XYZ file of N, CA and C in Angstrom:
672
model
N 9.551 17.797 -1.236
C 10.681 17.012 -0.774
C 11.141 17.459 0.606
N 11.281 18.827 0.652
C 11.340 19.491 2.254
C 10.621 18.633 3.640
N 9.623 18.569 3.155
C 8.469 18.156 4.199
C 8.869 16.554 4.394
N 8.957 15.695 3.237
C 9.539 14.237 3.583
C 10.754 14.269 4.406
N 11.630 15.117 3.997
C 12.905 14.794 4.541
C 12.912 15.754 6.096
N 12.318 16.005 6.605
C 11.403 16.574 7.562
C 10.976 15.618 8.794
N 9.990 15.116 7.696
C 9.547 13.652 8.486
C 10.690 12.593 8.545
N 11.261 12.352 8.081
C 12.701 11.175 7.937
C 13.277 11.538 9.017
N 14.134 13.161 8.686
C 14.946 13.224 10.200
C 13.939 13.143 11.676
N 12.463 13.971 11.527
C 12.353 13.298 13.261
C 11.868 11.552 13.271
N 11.530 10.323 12.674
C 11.641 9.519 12.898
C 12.755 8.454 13.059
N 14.116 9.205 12.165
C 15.341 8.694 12.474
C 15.694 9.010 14.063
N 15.170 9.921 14.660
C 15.848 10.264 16.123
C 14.754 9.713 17.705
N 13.721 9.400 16.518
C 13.285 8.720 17.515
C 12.924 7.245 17.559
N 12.965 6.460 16.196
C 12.171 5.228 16.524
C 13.749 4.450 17.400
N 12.594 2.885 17.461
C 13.845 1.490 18.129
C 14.454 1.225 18.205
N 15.739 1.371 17.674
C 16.729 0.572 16.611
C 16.481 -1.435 17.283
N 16.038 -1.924 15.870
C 16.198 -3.142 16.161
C 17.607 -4.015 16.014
N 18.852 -3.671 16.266
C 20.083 -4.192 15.671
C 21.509 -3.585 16.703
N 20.917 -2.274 17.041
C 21.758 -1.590 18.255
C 22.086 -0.415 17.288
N 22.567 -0.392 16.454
C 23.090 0.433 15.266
C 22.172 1.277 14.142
N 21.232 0.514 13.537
C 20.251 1.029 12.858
C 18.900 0.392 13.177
N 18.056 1.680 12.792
C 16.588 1.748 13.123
C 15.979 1.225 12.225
N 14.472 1.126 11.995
C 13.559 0.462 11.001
C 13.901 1.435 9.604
N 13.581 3.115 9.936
C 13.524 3.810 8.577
C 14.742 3.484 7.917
N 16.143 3.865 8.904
C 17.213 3.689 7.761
C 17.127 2.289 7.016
N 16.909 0.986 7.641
C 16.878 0.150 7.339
C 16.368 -0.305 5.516
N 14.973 0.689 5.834
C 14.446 0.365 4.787
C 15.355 1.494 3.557
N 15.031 2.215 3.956
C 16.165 3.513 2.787
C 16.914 2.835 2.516
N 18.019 1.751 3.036
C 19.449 1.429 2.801
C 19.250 0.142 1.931
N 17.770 -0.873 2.182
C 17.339 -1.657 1.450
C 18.086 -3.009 2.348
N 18.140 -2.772 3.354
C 18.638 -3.970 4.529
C 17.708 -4.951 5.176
N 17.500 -5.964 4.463
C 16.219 -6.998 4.481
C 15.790 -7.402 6.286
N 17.351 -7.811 6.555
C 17.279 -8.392 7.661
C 17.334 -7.388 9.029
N 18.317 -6.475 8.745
C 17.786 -5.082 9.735
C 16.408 -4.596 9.924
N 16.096 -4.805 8.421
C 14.407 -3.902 8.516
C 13.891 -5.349 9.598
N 13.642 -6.369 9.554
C 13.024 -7.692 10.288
C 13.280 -7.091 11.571
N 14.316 -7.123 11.979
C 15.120 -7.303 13.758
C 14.335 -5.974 14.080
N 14.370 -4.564 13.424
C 13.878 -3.691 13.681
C 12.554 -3.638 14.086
N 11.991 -4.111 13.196
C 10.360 -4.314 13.307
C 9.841 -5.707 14.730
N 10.850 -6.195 15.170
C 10.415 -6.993 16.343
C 10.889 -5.923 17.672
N 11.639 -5.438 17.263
C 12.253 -4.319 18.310
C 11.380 -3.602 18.640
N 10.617 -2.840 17.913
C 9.890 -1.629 17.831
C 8.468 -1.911 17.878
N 7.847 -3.126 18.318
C 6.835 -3.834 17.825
C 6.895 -4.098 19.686
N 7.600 -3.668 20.214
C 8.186 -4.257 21.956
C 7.420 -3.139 22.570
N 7.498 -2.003 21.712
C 6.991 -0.516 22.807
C 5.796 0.139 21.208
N 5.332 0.008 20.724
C 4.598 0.402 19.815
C 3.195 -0.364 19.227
N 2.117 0.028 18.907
C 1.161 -0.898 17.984
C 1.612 -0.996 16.602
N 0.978 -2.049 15.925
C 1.174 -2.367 14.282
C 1.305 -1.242 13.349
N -0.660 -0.850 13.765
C -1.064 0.300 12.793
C -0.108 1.832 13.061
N 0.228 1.675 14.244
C 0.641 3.527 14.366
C 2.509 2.783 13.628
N 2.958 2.266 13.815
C 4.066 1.850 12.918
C 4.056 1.824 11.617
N 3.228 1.316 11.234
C 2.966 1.544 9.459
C 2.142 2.687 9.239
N 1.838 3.384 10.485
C 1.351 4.847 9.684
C 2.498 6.080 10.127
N 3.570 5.690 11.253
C 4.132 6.663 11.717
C 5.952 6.190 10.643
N 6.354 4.681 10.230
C 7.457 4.415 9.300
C 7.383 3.602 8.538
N 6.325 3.576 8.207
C 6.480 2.409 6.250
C 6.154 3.288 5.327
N 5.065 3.732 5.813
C 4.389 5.188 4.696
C 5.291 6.408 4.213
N 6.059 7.003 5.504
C 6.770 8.055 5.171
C 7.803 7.356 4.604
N 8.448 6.340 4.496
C 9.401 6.208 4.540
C 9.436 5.643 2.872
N 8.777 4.650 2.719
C 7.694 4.813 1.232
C 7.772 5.877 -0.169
N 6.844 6.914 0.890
C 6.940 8.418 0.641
C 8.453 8.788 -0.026
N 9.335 8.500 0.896
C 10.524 8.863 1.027
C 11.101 8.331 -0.251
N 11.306 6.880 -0.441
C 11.741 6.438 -1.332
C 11.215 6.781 -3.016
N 10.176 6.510 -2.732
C 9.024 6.890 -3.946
C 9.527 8.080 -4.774
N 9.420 9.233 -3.625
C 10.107 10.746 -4.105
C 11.422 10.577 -4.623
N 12.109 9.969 -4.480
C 13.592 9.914 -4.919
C 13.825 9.279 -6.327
N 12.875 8.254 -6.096
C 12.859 7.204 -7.455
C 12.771 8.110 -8.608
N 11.405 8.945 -8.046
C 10.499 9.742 -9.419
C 11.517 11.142 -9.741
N 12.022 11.096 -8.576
C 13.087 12.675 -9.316
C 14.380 12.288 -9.678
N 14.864 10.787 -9.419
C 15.867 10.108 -10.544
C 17.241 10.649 -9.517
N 16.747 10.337 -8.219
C 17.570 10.299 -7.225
C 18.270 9.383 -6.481
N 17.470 8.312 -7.024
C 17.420 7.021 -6.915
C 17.252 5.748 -8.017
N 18.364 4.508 -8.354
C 18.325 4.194 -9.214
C 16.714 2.925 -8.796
N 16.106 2.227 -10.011
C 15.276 1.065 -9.649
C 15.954 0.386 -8.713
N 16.770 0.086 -8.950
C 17.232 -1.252 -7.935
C 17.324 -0.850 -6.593
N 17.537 0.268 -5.985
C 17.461 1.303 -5.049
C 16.052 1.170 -4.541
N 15.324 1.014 -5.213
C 13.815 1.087 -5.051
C 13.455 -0.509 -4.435
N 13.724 -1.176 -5.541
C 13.477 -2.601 -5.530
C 13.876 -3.004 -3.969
N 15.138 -2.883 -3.686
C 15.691 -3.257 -2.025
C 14.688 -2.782 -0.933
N 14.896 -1.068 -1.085
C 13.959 -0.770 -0.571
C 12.256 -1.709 0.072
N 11.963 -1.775 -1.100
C 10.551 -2.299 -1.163
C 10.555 -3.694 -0.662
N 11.597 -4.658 -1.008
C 12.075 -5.898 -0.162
C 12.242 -5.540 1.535
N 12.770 -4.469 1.914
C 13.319 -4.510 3.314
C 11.629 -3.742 3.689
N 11.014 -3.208 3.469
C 9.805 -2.742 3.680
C 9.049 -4.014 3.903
N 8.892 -4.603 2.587
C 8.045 -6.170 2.983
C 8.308 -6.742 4.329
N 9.660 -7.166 3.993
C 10.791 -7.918 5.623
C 9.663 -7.423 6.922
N 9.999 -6.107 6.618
C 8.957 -5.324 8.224
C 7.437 -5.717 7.944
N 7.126 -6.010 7.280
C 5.425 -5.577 7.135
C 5.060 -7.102 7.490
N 5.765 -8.143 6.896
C 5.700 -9.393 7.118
C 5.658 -9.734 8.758
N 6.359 -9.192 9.673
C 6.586 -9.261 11.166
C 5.118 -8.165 11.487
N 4.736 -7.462 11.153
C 3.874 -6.667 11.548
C 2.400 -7.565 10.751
N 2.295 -7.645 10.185
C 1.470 -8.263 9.725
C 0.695 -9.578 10.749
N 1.589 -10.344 10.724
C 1.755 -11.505 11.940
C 1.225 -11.007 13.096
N 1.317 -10.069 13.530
C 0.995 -9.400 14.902
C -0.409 -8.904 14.889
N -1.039 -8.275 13.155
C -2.135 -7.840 13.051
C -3.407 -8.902 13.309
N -2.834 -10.248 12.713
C -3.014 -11.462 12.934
C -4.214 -11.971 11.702
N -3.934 -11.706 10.480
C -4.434 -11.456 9.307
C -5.611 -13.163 8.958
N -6.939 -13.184 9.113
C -7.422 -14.629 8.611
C -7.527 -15.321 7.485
N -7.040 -14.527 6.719
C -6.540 -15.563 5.682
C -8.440 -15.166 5.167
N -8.378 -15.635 3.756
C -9.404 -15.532 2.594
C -10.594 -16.434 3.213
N -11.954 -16.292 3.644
C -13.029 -17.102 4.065
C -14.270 -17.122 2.722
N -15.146 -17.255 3.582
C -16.429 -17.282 2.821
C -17.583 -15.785 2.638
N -16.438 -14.399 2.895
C -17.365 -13.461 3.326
C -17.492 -12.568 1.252
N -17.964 -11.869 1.374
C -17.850 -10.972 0.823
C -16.467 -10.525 -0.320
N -16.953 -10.522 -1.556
C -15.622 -10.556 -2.278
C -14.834 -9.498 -2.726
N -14.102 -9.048 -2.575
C -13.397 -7.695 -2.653
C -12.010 -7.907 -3.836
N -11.942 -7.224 -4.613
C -11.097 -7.620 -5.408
C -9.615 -6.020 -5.576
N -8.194 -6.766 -5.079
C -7.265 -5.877 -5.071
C -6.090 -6.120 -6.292
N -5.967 -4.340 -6.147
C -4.268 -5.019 -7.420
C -3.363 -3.642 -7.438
N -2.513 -3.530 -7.180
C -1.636 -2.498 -8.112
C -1.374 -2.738 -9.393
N -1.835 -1.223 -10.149
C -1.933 -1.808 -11.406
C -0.425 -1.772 -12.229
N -0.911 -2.091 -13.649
C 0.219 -2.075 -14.269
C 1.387 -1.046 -15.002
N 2.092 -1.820 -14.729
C 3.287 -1.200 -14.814
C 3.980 -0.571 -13.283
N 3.153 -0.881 -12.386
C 3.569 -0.428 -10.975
C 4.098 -1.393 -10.099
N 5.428 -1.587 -9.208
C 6.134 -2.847 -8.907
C 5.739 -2.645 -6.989
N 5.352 -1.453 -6.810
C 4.793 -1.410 -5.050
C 3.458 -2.013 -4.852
N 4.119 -2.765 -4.024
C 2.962 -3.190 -3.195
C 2.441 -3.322 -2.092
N 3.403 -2.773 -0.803
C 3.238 -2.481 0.669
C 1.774 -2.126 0.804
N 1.584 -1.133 0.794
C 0.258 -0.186 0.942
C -1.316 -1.781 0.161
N -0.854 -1.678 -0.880
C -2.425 -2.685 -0.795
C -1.720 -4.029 -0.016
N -0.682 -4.657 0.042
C -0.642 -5.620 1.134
C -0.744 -5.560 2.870
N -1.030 -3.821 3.056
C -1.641 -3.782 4.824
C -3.323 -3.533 4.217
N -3.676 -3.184 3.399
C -5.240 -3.184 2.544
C -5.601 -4.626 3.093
N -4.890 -5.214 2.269
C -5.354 -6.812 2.187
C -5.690 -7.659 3.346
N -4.757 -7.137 4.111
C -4.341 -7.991 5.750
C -6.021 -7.048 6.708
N -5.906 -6.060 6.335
C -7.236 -5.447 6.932
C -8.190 -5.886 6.845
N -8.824 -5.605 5.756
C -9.568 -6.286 4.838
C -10.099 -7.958 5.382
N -8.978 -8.950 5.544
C -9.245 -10.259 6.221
C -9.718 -10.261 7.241
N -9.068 -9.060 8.042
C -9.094 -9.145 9.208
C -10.866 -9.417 10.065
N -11.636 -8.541 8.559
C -12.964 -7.754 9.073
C -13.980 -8.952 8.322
N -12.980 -10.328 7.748
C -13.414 -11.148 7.433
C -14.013 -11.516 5.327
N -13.712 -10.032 4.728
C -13.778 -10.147 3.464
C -13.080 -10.884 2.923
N -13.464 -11.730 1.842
C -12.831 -12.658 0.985
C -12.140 -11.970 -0.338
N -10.508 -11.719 0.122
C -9.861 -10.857 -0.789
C -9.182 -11.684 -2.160
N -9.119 -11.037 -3.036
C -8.657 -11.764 -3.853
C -8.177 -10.793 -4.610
N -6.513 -10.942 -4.146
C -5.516 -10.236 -4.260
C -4.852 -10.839 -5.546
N -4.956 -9.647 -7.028
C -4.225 -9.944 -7.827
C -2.527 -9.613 -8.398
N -2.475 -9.035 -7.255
C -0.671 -8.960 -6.606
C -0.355 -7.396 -7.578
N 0.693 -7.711 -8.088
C 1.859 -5.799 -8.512
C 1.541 -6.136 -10.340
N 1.827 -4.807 -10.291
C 1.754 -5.161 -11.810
C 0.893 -5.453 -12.723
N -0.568 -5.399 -12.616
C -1.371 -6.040 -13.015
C -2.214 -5.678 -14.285
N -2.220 -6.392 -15.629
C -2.961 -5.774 -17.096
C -4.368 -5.462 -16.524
N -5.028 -4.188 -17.197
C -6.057 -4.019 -16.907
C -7.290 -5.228 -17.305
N -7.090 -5.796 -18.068
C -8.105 -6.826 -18.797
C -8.256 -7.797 -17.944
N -6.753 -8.395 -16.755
C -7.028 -9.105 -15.471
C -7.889 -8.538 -14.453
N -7.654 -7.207 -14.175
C -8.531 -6.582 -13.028
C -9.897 -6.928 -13.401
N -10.466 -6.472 -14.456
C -11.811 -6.753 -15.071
C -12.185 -8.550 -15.219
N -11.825 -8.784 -15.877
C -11.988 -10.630 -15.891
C -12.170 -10.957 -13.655
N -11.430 -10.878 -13.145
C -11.645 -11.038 -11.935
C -12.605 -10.149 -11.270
N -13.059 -9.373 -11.551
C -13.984 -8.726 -10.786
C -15.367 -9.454 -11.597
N -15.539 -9.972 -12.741
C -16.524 -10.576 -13.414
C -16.618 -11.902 -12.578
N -15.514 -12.352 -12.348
C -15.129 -13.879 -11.987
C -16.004 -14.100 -10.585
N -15.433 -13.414 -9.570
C -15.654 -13.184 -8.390
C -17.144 -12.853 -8.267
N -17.943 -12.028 -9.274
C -19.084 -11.058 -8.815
C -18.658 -10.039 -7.842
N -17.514 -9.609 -7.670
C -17.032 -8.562 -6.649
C -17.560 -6.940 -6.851
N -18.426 -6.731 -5.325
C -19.139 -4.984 -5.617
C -18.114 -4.070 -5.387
N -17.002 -4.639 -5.271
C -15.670 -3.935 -4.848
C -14.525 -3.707 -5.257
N -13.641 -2.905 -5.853
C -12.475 -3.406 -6.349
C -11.455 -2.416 -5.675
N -10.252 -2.886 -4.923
C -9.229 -1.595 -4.799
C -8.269 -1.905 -6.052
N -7.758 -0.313 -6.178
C -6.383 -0.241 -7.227
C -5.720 0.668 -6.019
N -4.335 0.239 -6.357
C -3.151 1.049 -5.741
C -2.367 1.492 -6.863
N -1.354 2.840 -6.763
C -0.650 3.142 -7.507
C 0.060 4.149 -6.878
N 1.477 3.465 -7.122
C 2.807 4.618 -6.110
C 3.478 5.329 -6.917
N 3.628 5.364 -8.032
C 4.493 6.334 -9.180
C 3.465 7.059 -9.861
N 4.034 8.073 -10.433
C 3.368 8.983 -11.087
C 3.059 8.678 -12.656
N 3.921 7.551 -12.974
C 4.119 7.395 -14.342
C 2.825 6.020 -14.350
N 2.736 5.802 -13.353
C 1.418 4.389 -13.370
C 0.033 5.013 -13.305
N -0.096 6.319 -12.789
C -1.724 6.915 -12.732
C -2.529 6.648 -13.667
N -1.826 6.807 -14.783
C -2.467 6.477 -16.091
C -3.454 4.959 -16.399
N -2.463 4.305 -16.159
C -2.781 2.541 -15.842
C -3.622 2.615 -14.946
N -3.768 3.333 -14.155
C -5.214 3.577 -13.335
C -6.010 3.842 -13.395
N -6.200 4.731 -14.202
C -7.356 5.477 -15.034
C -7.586 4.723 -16.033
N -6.906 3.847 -16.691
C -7.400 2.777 -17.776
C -8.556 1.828 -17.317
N -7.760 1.337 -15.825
C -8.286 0.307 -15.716
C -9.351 0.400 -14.992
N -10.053 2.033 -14.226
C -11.282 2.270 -13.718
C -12.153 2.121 -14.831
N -11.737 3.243 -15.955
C -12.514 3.097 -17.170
C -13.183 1.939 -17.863
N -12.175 0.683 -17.890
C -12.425 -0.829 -17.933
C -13.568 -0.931 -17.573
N -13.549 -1.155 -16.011
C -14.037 -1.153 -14.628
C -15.902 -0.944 -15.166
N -15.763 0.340 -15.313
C -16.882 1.171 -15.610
C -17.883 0.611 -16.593
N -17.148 0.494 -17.697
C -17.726 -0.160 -18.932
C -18.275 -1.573 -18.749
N -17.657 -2.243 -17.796
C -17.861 -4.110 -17.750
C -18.260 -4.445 -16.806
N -18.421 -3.473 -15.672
C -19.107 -4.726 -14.823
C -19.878 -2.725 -13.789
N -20.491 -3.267 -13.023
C -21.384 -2.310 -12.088
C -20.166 -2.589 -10.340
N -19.359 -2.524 -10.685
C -18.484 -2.956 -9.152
C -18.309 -1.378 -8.596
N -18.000 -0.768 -7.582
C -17.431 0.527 -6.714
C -16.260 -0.107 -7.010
N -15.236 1.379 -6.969
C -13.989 0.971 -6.801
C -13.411 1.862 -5.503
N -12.521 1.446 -4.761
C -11.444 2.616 -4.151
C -9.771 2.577 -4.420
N -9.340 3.693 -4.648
C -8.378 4.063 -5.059
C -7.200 4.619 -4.029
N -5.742 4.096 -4.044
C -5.280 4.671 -2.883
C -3.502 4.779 -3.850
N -3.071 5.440 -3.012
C -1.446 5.212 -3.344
C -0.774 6.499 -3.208
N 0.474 6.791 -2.783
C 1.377 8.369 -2.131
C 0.999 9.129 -3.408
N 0.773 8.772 -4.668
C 0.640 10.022 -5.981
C -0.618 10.353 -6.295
N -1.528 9.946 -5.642
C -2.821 10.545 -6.150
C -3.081 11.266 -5.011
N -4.503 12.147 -5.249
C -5.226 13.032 -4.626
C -6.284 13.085 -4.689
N -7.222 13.705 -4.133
C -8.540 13.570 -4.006
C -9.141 13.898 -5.210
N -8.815 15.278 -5.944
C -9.178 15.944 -6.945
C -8.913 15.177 -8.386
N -7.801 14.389 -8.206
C -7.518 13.528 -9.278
C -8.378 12.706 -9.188
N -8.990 11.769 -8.032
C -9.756 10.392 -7.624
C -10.901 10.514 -8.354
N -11.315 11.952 -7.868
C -12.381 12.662 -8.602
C -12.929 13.057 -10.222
N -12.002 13.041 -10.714
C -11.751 13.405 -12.180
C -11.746 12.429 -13.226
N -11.497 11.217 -12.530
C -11.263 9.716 -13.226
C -12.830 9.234 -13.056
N -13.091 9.397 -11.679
C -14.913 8.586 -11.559
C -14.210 7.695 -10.502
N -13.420 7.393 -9.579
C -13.614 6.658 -8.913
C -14.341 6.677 -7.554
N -14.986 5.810 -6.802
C -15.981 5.892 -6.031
C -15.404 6.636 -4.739
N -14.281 6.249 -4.131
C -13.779 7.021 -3.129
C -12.189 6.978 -3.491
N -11.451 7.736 -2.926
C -10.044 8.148 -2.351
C -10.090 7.482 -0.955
N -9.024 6.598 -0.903
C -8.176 6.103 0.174
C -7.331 6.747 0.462
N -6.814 7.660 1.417
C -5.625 8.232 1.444
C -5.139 7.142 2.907
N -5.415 6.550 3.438
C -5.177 5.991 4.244
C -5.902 3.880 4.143
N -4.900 3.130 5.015
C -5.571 2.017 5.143
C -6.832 1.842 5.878
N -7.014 2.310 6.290
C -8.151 2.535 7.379
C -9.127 2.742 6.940
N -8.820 4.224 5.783
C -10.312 4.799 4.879
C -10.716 3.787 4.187
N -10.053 2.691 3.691
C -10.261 1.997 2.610
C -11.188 0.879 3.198
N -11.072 0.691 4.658
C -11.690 -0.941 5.355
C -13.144 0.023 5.569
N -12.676 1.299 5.787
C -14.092 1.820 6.486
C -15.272 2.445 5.121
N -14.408 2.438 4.089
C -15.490 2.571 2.810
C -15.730 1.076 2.653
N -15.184 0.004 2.900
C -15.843 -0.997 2.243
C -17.093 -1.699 2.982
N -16.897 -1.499 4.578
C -17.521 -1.645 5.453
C -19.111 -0.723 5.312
N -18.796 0.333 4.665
C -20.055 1.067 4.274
C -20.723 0.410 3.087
N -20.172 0.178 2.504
C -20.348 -0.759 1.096
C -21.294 -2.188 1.461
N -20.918 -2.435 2.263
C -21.224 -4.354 2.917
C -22.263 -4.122 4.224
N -22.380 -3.182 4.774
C -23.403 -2.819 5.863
C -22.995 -3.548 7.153
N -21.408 -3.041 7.163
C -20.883 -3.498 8.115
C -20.810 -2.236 9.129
């Protein structure tokens, strides 16, 4: 918790403020839909996409995430949060300039169930288009028996899972196991509570600790 709140105070003193008053991070902490927006056009004036969502959505994420899980923070606390996070990602997104689902290669995404974040696989997703894969995003929350049925559906050699709480890992490990048993697909795995050693222990094909790792394992995958 040291180390987050670490990172919080030096990005509170240095990012944009899009509003005159508050910046993108508080924005999102405070769960301020329309601050987090104004912010993210502000800061989007002197900054790139990616170093923004890797230098204040993630930590800030991070930030929230940690609070939720040590009951520092009520859900609904979370929930805003994760709304004013979207708000920004939605303006950043736009800028990444995302093509929308084609005819390439089928990749199949989800946070699984029982898990309500979805930031992190929705800059996945926007990547992912970008490099022209045909994503087929089964959104938050998702029963393991859907992940599987769609990866059958699709023929997809690919599947990401995300997972931001500690109490959802499990649902992750269900639904690789699924995975395993029903169809021959790779998976990659990403989200602030896992680790490499865990990624490892389940059978999944790689650890995402980043958006980036995740376009550049799939790209190895596709012989891109």
């Amino acid at each position: 918790m040291r180390g987050i709140h670490r990172t919080f105070c030096r990005y509170k003193k240095t990012e944009v403020s899009g509003t005159g008053d508050i910046g993108l991070y508080d924005a999102i902490v405070k769960g301020l839909t329309g601050a987090a927006k104004n912010a993210a056009v502000e800061i989007l004036k002197k900054g790139d996409p990616l170093d923004i969502i890797n230098n204040y959505l993630i930590p800030v994420l991070n930030y929230v995430g940690d609070g939720f899980e040590g009951k520092r923070l009520y859900l609904l606390q979370l929930l805003m949060s994760a709304d004013a996070a979207r708000a920004a990602f939605d303006i950043l997104r736009d800028t990444l300039g995302g093509k929308g689902e084609d005819d390439g290669e089928a990749i199949v995404i989800a946070t699984v169930y029982g898990d309500i974040h979805d930031i992190g696989k929705n800059i996945v997703k926007v990547l992912l288009q970008n490099y022209g894969y045909k994503v087929i995003d089964l959104g938050k929350d998702v029963p393991v028996d859907d992940v599987v049925n769609a990866a059958k559906e699709h023929g997809a050699k690919l599947v990401g899972l995300s997972a931001f709480m500690t109490t959802t890992v499990p649902a992750m490990a269900e639904t690789i196991n699924a995975l395993r048993m029903e169809t021959d697909c790779r998976i990659v795995v990403g989200g602030a509570v896992l680790t490499a050693e865990w990624v490892n222990a389940v059978g999944a094909d790689c650890y995402a600790a980043s958006a980036v790792r995740a376009i550049q394992y799939a790209n190895t995958i596709f012989g891109k």
